Short mmCIF file of C-alpha atoms and ligand atoms in Angstrom, two decimals:
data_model
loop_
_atom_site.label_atom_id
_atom_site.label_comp_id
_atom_site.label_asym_id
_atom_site.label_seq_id
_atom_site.Cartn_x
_atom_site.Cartn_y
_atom_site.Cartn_z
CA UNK A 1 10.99 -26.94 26.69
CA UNK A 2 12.35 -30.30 27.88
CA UNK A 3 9.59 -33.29 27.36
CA UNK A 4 7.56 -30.53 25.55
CA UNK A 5 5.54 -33.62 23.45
CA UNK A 6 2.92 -36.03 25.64
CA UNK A 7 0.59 -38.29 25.07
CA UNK A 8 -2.20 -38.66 26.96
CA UNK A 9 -3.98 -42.21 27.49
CA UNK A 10 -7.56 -42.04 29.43
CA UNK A 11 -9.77 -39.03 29.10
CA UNK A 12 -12.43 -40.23 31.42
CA UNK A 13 -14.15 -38.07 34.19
CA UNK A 14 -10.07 -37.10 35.26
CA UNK A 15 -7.84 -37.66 32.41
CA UNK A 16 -10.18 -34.86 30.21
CA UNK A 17 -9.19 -32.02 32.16
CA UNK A 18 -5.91 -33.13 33.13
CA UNK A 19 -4.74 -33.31 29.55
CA UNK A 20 -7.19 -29.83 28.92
CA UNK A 21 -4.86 -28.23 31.85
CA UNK A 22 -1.32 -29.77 29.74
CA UNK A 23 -2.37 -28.35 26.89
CA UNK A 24 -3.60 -25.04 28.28
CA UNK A 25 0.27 -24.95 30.21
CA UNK A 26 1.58 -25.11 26.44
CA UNK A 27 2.67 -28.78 26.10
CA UNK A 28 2.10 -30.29 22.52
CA UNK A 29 -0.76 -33.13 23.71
CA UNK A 30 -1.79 -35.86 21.90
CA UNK A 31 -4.67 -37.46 23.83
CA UNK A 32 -6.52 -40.93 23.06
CA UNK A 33 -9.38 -42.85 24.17
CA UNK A 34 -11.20 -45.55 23.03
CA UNK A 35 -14.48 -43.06 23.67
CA UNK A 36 -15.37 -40.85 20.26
CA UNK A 37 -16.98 -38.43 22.99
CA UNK A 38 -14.30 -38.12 25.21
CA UNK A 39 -12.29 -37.74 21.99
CA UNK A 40 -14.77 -35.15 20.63
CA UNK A 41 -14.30 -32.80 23.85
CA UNK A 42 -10.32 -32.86 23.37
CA UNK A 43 -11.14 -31.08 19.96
CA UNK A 44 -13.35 -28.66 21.03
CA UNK A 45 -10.78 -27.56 23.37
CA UNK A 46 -7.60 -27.61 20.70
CA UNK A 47 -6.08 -30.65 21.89
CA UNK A 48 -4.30 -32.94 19.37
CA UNK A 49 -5.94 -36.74 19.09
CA UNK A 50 -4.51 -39.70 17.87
CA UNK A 51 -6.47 -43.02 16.58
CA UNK A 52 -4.72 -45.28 18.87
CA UNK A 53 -2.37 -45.49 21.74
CA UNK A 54 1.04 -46.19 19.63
CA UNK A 55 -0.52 -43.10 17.57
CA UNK A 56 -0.60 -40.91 20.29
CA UNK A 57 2.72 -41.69 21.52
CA UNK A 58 4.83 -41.25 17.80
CA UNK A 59 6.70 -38.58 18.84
CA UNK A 60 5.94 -38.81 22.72
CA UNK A 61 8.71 -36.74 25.11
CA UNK A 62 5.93 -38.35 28.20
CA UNK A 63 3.36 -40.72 28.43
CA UNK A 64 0.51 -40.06 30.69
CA UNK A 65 -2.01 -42.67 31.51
CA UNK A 66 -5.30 -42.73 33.71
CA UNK A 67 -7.13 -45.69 32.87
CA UNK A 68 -9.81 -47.31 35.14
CA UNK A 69 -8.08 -50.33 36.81
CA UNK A 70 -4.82 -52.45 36.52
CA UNK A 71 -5.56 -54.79 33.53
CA UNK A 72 -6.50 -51.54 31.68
CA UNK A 73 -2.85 -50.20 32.37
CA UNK A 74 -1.53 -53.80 32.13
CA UNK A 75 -2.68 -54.56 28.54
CA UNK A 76 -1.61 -50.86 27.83
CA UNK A 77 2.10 -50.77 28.58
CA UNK A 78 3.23 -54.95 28.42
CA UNK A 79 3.02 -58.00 26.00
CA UNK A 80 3.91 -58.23 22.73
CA UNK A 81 1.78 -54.76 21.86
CA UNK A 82 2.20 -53.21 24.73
CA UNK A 83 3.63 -49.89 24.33
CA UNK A 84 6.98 -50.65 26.09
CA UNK A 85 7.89 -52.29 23.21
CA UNK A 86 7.40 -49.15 20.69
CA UNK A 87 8.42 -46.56 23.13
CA UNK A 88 12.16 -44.45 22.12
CA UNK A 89 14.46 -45.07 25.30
CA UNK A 90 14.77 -42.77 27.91
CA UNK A 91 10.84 -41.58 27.22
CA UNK A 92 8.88 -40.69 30.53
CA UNK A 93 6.00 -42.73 32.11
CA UNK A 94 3.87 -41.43 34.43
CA UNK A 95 0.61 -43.48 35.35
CA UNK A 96 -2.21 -41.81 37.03
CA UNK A 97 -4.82 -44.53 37.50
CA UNK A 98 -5.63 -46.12 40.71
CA UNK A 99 -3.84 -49.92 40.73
CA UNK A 100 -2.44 -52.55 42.66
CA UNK A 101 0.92 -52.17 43.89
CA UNK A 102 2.43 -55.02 42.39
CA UNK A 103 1.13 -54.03 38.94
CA UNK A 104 2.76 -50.62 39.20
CA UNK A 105 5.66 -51.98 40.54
CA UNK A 106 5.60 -55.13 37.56
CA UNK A 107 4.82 -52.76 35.04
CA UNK A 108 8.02 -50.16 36.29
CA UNK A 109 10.34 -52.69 36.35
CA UNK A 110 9.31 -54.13 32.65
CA UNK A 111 9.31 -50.15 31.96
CA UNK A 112 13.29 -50.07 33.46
CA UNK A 113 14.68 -53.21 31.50
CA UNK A 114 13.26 -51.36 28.30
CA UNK A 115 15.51 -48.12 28.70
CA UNK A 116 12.24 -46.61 29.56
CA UNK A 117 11.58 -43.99 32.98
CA UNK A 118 8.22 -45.13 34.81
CA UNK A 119 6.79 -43.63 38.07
CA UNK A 120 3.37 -44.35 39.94
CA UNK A 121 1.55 -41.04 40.09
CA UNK A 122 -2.11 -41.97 41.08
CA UNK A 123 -3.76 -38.57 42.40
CA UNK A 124 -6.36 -36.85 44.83
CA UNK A 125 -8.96 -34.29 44.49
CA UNK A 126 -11.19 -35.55 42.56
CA UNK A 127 -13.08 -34.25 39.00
CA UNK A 128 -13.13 -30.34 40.61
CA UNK A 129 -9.17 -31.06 41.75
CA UNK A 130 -8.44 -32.30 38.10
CA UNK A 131 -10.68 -29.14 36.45
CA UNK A 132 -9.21 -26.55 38.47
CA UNK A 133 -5.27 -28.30 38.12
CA UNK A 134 -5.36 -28.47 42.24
CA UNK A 135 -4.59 -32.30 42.27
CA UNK A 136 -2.60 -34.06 44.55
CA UNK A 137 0.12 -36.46 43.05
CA UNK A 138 1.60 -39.55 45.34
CA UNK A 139 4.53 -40.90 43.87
CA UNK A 140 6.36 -43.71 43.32
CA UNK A 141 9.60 -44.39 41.75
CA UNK A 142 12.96 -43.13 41.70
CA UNK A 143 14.16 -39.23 42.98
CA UNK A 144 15.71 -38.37 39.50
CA UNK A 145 12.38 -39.85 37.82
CA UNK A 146 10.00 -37.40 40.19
CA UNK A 147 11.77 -34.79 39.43
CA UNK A 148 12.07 -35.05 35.78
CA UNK A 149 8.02 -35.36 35.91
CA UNK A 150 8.11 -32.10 38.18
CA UNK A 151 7.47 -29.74 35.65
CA UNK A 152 3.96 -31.38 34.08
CA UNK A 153 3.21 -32.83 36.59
CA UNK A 154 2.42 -29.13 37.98
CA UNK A 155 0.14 -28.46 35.35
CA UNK A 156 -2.16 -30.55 36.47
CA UNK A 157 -1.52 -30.16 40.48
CA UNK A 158 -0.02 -28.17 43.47
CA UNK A 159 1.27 -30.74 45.64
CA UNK A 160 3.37 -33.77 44.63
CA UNK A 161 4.29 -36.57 47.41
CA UNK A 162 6.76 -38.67 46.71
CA UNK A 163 6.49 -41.66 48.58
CA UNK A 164 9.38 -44.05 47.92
CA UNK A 165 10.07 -46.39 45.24
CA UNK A 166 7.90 -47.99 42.47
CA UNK A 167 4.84 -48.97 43.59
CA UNK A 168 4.91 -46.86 47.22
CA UNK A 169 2.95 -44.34 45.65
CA UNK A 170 -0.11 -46.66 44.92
CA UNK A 171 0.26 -48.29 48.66
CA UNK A 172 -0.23 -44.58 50.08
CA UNK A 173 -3.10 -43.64 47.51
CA UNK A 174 -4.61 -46.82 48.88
CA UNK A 175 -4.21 -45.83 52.27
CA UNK A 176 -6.03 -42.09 51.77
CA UNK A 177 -8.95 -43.73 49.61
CA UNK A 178 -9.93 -46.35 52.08
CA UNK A 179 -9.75 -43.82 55.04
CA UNK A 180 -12.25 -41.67 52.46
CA UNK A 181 -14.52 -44.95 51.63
CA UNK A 182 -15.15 -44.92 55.88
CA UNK A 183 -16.00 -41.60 56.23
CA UNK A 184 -18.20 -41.65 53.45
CA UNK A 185 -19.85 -44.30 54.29
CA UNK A 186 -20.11 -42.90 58.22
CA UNK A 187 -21.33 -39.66 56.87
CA UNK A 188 -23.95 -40.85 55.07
CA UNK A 189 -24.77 -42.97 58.53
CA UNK A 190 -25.00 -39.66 60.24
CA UNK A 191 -26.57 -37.54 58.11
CA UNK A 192 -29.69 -40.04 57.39
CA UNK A 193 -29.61 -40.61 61.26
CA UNK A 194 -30.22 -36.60 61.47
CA UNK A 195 -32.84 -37.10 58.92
CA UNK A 196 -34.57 -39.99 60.54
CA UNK A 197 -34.61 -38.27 63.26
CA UNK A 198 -36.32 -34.94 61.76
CA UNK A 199 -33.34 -32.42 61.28
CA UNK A 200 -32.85 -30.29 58.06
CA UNK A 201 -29.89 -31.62 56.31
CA UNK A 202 -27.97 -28.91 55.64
CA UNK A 203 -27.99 -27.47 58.99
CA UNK A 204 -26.97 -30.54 60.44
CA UNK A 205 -24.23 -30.56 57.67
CA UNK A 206 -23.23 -27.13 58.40
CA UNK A 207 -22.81 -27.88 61.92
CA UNK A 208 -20.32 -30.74 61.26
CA UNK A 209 -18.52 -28.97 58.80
CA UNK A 210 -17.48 -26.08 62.10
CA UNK A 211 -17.47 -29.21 64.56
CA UNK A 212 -15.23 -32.52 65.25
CA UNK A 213 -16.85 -34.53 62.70
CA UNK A 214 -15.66 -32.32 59.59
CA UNK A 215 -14.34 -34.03 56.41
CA UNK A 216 -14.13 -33.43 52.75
CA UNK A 217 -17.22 -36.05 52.58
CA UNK A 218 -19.54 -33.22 54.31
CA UNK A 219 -18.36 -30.02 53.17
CA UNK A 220 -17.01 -31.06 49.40
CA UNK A 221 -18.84 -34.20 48.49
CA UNK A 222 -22.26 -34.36 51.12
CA UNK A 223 -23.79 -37.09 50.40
CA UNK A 224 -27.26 -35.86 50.76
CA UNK A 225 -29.22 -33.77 47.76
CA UNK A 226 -29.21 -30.01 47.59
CA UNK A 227 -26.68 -29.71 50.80
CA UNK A 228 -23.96 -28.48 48.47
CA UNK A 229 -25.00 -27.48 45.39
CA UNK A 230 -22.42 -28.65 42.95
CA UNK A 231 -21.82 -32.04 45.14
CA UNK A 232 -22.65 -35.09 42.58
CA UNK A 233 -25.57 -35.46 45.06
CA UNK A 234 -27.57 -32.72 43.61
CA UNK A 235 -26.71 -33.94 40.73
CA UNK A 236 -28.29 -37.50 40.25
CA UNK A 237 -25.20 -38.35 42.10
CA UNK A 238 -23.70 -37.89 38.01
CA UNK A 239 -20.08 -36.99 38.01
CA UNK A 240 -17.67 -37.71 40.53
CA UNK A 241 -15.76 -40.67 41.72
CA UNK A 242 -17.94 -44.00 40.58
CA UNK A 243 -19.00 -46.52 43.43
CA UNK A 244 -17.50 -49.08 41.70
CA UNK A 245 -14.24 -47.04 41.41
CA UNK A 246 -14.17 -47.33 45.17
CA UNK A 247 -15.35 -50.65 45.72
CA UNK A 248 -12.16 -51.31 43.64
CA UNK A 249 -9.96 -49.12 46.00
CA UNK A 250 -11.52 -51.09 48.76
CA UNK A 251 -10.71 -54.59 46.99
CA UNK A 252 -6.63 -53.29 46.57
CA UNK A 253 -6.42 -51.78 50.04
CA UNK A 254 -7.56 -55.05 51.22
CA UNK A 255 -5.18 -57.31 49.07
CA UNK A 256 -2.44 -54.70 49.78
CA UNK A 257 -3.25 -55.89 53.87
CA UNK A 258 -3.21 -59.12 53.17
CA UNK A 259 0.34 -58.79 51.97
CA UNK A 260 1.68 -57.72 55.19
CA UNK A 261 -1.16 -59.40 57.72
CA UNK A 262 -2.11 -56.02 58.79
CA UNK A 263 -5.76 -55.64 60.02
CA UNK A 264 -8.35 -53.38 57.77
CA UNK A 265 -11.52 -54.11 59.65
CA UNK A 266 -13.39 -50.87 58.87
CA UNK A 267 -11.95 -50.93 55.25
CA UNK A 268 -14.48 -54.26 54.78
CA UNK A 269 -17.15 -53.33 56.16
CA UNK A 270 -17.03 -50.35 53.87
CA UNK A 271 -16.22 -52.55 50.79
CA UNK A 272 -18.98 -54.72 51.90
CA UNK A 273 -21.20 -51.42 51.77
CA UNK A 274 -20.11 -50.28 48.10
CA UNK A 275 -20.91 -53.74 46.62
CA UNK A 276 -23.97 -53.77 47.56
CA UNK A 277 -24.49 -50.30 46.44
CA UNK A 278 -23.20 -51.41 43.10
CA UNK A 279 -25.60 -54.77 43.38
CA UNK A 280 -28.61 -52.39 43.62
CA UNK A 281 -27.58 -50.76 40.42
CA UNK A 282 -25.37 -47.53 42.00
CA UNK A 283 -22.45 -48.70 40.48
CA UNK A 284 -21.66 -46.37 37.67
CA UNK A 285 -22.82 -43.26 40.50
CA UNK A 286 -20.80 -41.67 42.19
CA UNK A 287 -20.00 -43.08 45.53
CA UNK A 288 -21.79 -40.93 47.80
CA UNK A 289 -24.99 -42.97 46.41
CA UNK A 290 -24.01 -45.16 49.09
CA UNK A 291 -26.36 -43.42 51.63
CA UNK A 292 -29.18 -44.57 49.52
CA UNK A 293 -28.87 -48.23 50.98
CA UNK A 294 -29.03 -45.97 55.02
CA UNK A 295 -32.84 -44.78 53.90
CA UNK A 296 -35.96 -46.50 54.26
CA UNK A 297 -37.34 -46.09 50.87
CA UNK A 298 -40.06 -43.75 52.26
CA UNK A 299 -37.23 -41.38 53.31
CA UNK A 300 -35.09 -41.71 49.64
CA UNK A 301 -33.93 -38.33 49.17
CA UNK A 302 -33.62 -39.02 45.45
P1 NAD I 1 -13.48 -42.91 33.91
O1 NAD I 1 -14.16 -44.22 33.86
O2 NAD I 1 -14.27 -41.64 33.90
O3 NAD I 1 -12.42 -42.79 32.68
C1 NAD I 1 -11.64 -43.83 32.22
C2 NAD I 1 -11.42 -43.61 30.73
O4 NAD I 1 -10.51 -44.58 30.24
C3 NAD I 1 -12.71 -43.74 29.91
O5 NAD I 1 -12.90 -42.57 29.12
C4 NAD I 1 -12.45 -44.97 29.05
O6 NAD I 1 -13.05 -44.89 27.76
C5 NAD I 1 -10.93 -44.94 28.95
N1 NAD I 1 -10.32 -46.21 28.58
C6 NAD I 1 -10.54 -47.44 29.11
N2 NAD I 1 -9.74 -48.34 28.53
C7 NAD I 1 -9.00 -47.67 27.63
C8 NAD I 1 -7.96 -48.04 26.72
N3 NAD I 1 -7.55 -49.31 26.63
N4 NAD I 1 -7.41 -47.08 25.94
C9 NAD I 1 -7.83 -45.80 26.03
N5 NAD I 1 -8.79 -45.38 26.86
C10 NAD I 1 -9.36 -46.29 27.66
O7 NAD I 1 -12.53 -42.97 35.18
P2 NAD I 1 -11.92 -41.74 36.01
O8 NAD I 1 -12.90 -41.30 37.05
O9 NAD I 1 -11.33 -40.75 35.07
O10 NAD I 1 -10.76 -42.52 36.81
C11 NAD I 1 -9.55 -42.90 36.18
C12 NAD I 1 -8.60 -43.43 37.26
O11 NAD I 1 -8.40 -42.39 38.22
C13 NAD I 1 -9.14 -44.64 38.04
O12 NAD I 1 -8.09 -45.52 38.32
C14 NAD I 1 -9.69 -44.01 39.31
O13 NAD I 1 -9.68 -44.94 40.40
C15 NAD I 1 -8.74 -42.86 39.51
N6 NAD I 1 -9.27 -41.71 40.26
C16 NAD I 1 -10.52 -41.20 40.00
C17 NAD I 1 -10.97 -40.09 40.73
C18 NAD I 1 -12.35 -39.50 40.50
O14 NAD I 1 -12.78 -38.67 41.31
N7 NAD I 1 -13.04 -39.86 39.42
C19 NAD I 1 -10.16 -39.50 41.70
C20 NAD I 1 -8.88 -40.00 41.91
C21 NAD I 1 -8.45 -41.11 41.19
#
């Protein structure tokens, strides 16, 4: 098998079970963190695990990284020890995380002058997308470079969008997670507005989820408790996509609009909303929390 050996950076909440899925596909995977735990659950599952980033990419075909933000990926792949400087040419980048633009496209171009292949793959669907290897991958880079990552990338996911060149495919993931920071945050409105009001929420839930108002942020990922049962919600809102996660989404999508002067007006109010969700200690929850700052705190359905 062509690119048969990867190494897999980032085993967080989605890079676990997207390097779980690699391996299960038959790929040799060597997988690192700087978490022993998230390390630990790699061996339970027969995945190889390497000490340290160079480690894991010795003999690496691929390198796969989903890290939390763009300094993480930054200090990864440049400088003096940054792995673009240890890599074999011609090896394959693909990096999953959520950055800026610019730092996708910097870190691409460093990538190119190196010999090396790089593409922007950030993704969609969440933890249950990443478990079940139904992900969403938006792309940027060159044609021949997608396609080379075709193959893996289907391990992990069913639909791949390529979106242009270096750095498009972080612009578009932008674009999808501020559009799903507004709904959340206008489902939540909704819902506690239901609530307020004295409806049950899960029949008002059910009824959006058949009517106009329908999204992935009431029938997936409700924000209220026990409305969906395996919906971070009802669990301690544990899990999931972290506030903070968004609010950096939010903070990109708005930098990204500042680049070109176009107008994101609902895209900071919502940023607004998941800082001070973070500032009242929600941060590390996942982001459907946010409806705790729409109760009075008689009505917390916590
Ligand atoms: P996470 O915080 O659960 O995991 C990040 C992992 O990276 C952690 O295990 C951490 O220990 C590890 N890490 C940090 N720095 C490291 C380093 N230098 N070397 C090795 N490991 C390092 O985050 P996540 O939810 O898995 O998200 C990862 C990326 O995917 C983010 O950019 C996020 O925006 C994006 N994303 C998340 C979701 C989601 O639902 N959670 C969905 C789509 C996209």
């Amino acid at each position: 098998m062509l690119d048969q050996n990867i190494a897999f950076i980032g085993l967080g909440n989605m890079g676990g079970p997207m390097a779980i899925n690699i391996h299960r596909a038959g790929y040799a995977v060597t997988a690192y963190d700087l978490s022993t735990d998230a390390l630990n659950k790699m061996v339970d599952e027969g995945v190889g695990t390497a000490e340290s980033a160079l480690a894991a990419t010795e003999n690496a075909d691929v390198v796969i990284s989903m890290l939390p933000a763009s300094n993480h990926v930054e200090t990864l792949y440049l400088g003096e020890n940054g792995l673009l400087n240890k890599l074999k040419p011609n090896t394959l980048l693909i990096d999953c995380s959520t950055i800026s633009p610019t730092s996708a496209q910097k870190i691409a171009d460093a990538a190119h002058a190196r010999n090396l292949l790089m593409i922007d793959a950030p993704v969609s669907g969440g933890v249950s997308g990443a478990q079940k290897a139904g992900l969403t991958f938006i792309v940027g880079g060159e044609k021949k470079t997608v396609k080379r990552a075709d193959p893996v990338l289907r391990t992990m996911g069913k639909n791949i969008f390529h979106m242009g060149p270096a750095g498009a495919g972080q612009v578009a993931k932008l674009c999808n997670n501020m559009a799903l920071g507004v709904i959340m945050a206008t489902t939540a409105e909704a819902i506690a507005l239901g609530v307020a009001h004295g409806l049950d929420p899960k029949i008002l839930s059910d009824m959006i989820a058949v009517s106009t108002g329908r999204s992935w942020a009431t029938e997936i990922c409700n924000p209220w408790p026990n409305v969906i049962p395996n919906a971070p919600a009802s669990n301690g809102y544990q899990g999931g996509f972290g506030n903070d996660l968004m609010l950096k989404d939010l903070g990109l999508a708005i930098e990204a609009a500042i680049d070109v002067r176009a107008t994101v007006s609902l895209g900071e109010l919502a940023r607004n909303l998941y800082a001070m969700n973070s500032l009242a200690g929600r941060g590390s929850l996942d982001f459907s929390s946010v409806v705790q700052l729409m109760l009075a705190s008689s009505e917390s359905p916590a």
